[in-house]
Short mmCIF file of C-alpha atoms in Angstrom, two decimals:
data_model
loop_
_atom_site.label_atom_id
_atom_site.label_comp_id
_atom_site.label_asym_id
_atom_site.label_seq_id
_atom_site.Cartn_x
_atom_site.Cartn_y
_atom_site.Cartn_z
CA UNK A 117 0.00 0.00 0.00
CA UNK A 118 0.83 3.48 -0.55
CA UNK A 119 0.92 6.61 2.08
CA UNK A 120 -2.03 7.16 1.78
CA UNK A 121 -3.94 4.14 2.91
CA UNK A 122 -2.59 3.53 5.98
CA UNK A 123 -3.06 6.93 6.49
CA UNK A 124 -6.59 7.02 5.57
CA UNK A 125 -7.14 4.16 7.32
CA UNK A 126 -5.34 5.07 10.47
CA UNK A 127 -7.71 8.16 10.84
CA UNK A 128 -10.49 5.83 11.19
CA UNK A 129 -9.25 3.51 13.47
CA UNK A 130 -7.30 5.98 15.44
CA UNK A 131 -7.90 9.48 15.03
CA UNK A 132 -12.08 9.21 14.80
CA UNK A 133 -12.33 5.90 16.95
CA UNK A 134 -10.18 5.85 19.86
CA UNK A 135 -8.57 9.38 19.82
CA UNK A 136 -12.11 11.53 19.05
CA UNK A 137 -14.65 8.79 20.26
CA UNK A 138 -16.78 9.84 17.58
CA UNK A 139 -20.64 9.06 16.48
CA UNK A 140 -21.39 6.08 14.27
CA UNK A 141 -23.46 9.22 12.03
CA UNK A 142 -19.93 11.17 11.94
CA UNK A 143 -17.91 7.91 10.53
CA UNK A 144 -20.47 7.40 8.25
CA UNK A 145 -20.35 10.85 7.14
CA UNK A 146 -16.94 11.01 6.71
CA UNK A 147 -16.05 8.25 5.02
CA UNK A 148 -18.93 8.44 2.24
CA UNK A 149 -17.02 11.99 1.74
CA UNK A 150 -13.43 10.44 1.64
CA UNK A 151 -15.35 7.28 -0.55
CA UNK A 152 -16.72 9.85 -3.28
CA UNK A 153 -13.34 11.80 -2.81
CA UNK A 154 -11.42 9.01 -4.20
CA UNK A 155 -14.10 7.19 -6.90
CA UNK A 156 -13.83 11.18 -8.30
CA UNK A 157 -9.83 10.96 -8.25
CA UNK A 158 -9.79 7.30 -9.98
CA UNK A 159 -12.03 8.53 -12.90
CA UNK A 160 -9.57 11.57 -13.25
CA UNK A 161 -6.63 9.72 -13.29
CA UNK A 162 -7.18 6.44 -14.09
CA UNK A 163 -5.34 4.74 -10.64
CA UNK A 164 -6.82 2.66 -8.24
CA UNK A 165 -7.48 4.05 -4.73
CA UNK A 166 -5.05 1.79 -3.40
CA UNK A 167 -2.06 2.79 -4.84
CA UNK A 168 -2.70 6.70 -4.70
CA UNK A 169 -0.05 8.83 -2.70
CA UNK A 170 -0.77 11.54 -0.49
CA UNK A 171 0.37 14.28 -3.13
CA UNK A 172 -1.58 13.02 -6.04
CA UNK A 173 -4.44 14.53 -4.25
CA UNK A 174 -3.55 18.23 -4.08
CA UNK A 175 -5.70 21.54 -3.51
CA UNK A 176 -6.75 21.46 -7.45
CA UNK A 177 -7.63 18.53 -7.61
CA UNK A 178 -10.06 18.76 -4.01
CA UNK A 179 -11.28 22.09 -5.54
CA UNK A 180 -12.35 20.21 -8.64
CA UNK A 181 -13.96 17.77 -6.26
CA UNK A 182 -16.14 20.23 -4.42
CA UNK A 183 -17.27 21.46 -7.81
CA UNK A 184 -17.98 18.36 -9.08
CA UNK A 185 -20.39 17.65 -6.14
CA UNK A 186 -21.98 21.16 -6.76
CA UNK A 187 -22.59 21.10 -10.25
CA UNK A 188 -22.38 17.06 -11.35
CA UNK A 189 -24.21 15.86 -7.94
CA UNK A 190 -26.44 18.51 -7.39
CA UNK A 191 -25.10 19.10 -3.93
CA UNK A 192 -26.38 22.25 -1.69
CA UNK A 193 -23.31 24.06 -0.62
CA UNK A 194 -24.01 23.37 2.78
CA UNK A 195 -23.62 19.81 1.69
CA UNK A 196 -20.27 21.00 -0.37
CA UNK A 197 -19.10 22.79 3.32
CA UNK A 198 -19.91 19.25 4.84
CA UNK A 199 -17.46 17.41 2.75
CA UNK A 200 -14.63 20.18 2.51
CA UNK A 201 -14.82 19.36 6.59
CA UNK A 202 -14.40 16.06 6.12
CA UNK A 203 -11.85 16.51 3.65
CA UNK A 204 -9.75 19.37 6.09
CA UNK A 205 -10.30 16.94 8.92
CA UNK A 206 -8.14 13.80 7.31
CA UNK A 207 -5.39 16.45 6.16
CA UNK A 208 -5.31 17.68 9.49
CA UNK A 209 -4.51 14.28 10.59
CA UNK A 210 -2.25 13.18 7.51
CA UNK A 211 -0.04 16.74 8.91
CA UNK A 212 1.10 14.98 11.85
CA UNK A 213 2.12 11.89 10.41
CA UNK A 214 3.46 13.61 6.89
CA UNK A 215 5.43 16.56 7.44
CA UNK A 216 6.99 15.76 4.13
CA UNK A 217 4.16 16.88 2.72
CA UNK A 218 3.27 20.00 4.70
CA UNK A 219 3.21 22.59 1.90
CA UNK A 220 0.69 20.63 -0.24
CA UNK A 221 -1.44 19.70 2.89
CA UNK A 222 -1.44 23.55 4.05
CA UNK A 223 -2.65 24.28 0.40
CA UNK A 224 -5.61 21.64 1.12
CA UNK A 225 -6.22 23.06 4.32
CA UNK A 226 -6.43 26.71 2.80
CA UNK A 227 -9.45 25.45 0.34
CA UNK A 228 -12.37 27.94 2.24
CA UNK A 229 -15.94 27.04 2.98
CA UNK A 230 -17.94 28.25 0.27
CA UNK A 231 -20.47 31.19 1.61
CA UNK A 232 -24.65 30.56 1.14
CA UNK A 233 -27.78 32.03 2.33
CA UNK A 234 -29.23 31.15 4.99
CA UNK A 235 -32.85 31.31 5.05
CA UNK A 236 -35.83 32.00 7.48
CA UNK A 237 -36.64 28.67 9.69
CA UNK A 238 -39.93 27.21 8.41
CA UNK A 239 -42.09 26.32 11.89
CA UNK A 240 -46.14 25.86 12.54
CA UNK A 241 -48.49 28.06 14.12
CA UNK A 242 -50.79 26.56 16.85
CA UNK A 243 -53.58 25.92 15.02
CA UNK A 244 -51.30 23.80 12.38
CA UNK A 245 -49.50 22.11 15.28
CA UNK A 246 -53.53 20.90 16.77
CA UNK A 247 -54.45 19.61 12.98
CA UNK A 248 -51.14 17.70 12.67
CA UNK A 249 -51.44 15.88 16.15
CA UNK A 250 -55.18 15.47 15.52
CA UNK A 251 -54.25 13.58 11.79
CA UNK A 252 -53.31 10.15 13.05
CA UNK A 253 -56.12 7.58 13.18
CA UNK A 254 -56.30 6.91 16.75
CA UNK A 255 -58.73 3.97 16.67
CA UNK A 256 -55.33 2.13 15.16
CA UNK A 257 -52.17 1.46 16.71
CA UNK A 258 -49.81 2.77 14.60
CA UNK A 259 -51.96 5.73 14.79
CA UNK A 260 -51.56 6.08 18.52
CA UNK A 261 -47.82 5.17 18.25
CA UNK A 262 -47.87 8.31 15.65
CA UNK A 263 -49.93 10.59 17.76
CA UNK A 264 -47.52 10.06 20.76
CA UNK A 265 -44.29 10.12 18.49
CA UNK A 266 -45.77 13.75 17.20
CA UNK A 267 -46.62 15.17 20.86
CA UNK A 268 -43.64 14.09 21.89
CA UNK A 269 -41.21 15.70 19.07
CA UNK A 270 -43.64 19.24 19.16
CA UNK A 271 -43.29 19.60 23.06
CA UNK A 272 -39.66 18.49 23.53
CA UNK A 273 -38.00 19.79 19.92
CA UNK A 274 -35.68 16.62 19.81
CA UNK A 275 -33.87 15.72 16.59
CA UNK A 276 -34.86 13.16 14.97
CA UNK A 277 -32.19 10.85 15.71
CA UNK A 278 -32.32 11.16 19.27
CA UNK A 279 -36.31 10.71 18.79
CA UNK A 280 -35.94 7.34 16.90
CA UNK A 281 -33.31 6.74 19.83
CA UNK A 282 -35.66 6.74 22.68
CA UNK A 283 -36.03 3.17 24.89
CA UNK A 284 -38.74 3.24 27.60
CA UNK A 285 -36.17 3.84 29.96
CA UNK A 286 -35.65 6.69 28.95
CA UNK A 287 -39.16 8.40 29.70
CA UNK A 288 -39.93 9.05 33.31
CA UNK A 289 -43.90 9.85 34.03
CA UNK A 290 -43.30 10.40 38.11
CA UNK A 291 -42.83 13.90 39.56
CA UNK A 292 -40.90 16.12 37.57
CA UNK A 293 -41.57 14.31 34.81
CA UNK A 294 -38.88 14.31 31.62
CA UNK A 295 -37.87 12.04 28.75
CA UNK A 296 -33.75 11.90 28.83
CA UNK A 297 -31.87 11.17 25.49
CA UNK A 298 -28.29 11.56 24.15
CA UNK A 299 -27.62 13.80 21.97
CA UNK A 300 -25.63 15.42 19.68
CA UNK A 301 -21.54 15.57 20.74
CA UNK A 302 -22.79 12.74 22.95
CA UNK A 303 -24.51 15.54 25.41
CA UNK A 304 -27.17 13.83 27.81
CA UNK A 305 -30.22 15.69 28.28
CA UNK A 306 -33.26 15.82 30.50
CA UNK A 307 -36.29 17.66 28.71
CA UNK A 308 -39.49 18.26 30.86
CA UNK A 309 -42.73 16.84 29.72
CA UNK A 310 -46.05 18.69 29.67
CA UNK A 311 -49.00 17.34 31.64
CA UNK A 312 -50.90 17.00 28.01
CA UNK A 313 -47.55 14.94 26.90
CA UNK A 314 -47.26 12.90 30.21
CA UNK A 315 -50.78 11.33 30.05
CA UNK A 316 -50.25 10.53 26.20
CA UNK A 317 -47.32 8.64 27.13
CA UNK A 318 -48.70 6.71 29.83
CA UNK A 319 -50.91 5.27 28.10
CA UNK A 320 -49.18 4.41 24.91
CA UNK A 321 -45.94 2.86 27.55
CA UNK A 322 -49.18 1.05 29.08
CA UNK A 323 -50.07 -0.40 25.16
CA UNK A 324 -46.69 -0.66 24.39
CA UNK A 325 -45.70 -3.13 26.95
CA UNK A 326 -41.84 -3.12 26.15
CA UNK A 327 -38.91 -3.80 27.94
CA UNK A 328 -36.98 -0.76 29.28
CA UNK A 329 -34.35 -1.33 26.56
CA UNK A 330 -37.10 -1.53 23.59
CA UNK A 331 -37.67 1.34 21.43
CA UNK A 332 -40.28 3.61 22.79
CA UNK A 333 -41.27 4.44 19.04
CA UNK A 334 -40.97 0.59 17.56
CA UNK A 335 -42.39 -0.48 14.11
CA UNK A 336 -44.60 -2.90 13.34
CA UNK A 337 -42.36 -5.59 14.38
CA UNK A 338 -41.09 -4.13 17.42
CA UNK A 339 -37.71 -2.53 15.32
CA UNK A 340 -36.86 1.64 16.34
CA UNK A 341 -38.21 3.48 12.92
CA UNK A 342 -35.55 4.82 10.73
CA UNK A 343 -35.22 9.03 9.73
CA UNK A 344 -36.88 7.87 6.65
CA UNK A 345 -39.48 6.38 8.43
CA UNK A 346 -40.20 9.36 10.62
CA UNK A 347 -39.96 11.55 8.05
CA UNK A 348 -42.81 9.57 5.62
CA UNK A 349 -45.26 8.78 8.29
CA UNK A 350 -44.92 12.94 9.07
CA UNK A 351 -45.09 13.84 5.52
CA UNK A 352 -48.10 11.74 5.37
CA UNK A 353 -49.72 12.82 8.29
CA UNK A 354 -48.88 16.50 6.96
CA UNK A 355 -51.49 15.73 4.16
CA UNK A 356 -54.18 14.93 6.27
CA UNK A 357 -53.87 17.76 7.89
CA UNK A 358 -54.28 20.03 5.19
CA UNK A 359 -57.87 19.18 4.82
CA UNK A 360 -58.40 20.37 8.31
CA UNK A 361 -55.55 23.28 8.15
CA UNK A 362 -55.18 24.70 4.25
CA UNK A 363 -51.52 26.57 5.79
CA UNK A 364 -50.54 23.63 6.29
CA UNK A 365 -49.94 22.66 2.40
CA UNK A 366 -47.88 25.92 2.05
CA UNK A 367 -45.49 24.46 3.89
CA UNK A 368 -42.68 21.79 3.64
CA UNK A 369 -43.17 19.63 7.13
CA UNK A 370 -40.29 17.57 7.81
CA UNK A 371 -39.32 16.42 11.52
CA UNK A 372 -36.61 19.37 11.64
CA UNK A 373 -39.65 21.88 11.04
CA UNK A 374 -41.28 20.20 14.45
CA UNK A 375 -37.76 20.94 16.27
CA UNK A 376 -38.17 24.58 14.67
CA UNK A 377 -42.09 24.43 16.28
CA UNK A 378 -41.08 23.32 19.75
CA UNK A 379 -38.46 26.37 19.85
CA UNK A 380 -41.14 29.05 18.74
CA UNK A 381 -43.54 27.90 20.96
CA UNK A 382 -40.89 28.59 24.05
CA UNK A 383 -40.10 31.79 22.14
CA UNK A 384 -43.20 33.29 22.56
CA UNK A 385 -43.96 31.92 25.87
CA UNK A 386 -41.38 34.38 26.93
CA UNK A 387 -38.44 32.26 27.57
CA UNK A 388 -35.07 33.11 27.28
CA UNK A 389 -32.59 32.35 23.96
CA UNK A 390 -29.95 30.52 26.85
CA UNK A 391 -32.93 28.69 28.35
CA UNK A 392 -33.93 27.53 25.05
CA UNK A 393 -30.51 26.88 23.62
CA UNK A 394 -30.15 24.24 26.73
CA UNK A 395 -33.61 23.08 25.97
CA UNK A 396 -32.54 21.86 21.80
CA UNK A 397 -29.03 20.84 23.10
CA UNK A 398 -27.41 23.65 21.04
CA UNK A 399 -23.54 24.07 21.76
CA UNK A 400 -23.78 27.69 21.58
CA UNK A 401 -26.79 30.06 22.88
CA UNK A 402 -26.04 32.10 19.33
CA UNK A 403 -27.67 29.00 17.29
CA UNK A 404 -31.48 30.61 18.90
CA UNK A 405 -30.62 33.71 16.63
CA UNK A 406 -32.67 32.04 14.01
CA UNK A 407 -35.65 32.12 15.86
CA UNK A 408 -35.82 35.62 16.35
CA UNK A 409 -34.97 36.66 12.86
CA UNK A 410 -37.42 34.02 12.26
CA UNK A 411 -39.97 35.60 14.53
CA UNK A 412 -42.19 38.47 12.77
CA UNK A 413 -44.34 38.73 15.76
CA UNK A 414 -41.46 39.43 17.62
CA UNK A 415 -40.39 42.48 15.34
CA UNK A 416 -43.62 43.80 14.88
CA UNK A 417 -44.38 44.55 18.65
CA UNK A 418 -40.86 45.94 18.81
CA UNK A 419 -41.74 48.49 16.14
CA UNK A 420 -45.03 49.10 17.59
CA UNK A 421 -42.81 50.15 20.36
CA UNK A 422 -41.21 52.89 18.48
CA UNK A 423 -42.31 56.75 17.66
CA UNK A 424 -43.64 56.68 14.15
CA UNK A 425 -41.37 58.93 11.58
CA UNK A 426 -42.16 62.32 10.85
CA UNK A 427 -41.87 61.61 6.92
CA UNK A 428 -44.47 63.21 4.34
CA UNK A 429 -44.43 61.18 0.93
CA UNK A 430 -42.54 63.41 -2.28
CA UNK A 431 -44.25 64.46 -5.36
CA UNK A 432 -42.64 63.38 -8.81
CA UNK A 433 -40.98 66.18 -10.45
CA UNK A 434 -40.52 65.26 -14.13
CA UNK A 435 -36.91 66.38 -15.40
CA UNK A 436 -36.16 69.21 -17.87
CA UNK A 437 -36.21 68.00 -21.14
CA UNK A 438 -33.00 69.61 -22.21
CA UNK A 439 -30.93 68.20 -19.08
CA UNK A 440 -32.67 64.63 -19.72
CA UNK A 441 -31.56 65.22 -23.27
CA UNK A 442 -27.97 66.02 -22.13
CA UNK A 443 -27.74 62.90 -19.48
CA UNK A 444 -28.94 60.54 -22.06
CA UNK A 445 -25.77 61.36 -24.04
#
């Protein structure tokens, strides 16, 4: 093998397993980058993965990589900025081992994260939040399981992974009730349930009859649901709702836009950005930002706050036709 293999596989074994500890979802993130990274490089240059060295992948050709993804793959460039991580990550890594190579691996490194837009966080009003929870066919199970599942992800705002990751341990129903998951960076949490949320539990951990390590959301046959799951049964859901609440179908519902709800709804209950940056797990209390650009309610009492101007509208004055004549030239 060549310098770069053991390299590349070193920073699984080592650097991500035993030095970082990281998630399964950030070795699978990273090495589908690294994966694409090199299938790109072989149909560039016609050698097999195996026998690459660490300087036949250089700052052109990763540039012509993140390209590729944005125009070939139809990648976002948040997606791009994903993968240049990725990318800077293993470099970092191949730095300590290769100082040989430390001018073409500070070029790498020197590849920026492309800028992009961020746009307004999509969330439901109340009245959308009581048709989606109202959508599932309770009379069936799978409708209960999806009423509770719904409740739960509206009044507690977790991700979706750490939704699907829920056991029955993890929900406690005494005093101070709370459902505890772990999150992302491997953060534990305790989130407080509502009374509302509380007695919908009970009684689906009552049907449910599982073990404490079982899946507190299972499938049919007792297996957690996948993201893809969660995300089809909501999008599904989402369309019954629509008949009930027309806003609805203006809207793109996926299980981040619940995690977006669950935030506004603590917004305009008055509670503060730090409160509700602990409350989502955020690392940093700056993340909440969103929800106040996000918040028009928000802005409009704080300019109903304000002195109105002291501004009369102008009158159009048409030009003189001479001096338009002369500024036309």
């Amino acid at each position: 093998m060549t310098a770069l293999a053991p390299t590349l596989q070193a920073f699984f074994t080592h650097r991500l397993a035993a030095q970082k500890n990281a998630s399964p979802h950030t070795v699978t993130a990273y090495r589908d980058t690294l994966r694409l990274l090199l299938l790109f490089i072989t149909e560039q240059a016609g050698t097999s993965p195996a026998q690459l060295q660490i300087q036949d992948v250089d700052a052109p050709l990763v540039g012509a990589f993140l390209d590729h993804l944005e125009h070939q793959r139809g990648n976002s460039v948040r997606s791009r900025n994903t993968r240049l991580a990725a990318i800077h990550s293993l470099f970092r890594f191949a730095a300590l081992r290769h100082p040989e190579h430390a001018a073409l691996i500070a070029r790498v490194l020197a590849i920026p994260p492309k800028r992009c837009d961020r746009a307004v966080v999509s969330f439901l009003a109340d009245e959308e939040i009581d048709a989606l929870l109202a959508a599932p066919d309770t009379s069936r199970w799978i409708g209960r399981r999806d009423h509770a599942l719904l409740l739960t992800a509206v009044q507690t705002g977790l991700r979706v992974s750490e939704l699907t990751g829920l056991r029955c341990r993890d929900v406690h129903l005494g005093p101070g009730a709370h459902v505890r998951c772990l999150g992302k960076g491997r953060k534990q949490r305790c989130t407080p349930l509502t009374s509302q949320t509380v007695a919908v539990l009970r009684a689906w951990l009552r049907e449910r009859q599982g073990r404490p390590e079982d899946p507190l959301f299972p499938t049919s046959r007792g297996r957690p649901l996948s993201r893809d799951a969660v995300a089809w049964l909501l999008a599904k859901h989402a369309r019954t709702a629509h008949a009930r609440c027309p806003s609805i179908g203006t809207k793109t519902i996926t299980p981040h836009v619940l995690r977006h709800s669950a935030a506004m709804r603590l917004l305009h209950a008055g509670v503060d950005t730090s409160v509700i940056a602990l409350w989502l797990g955020h690392e940093k209390t700056d993340t909440v930002q969103i929800y106040l650009h996000a918040d028009l309610s928000l802005k409009e009492r704080a300019l109903a706050r304000t002195a109105p101007l002291d501004a009369t509208p102008g009158r159009y004055h048409p030009a003189d036709a001479l001096l338009a004549f002369l500024e036309a030239l």
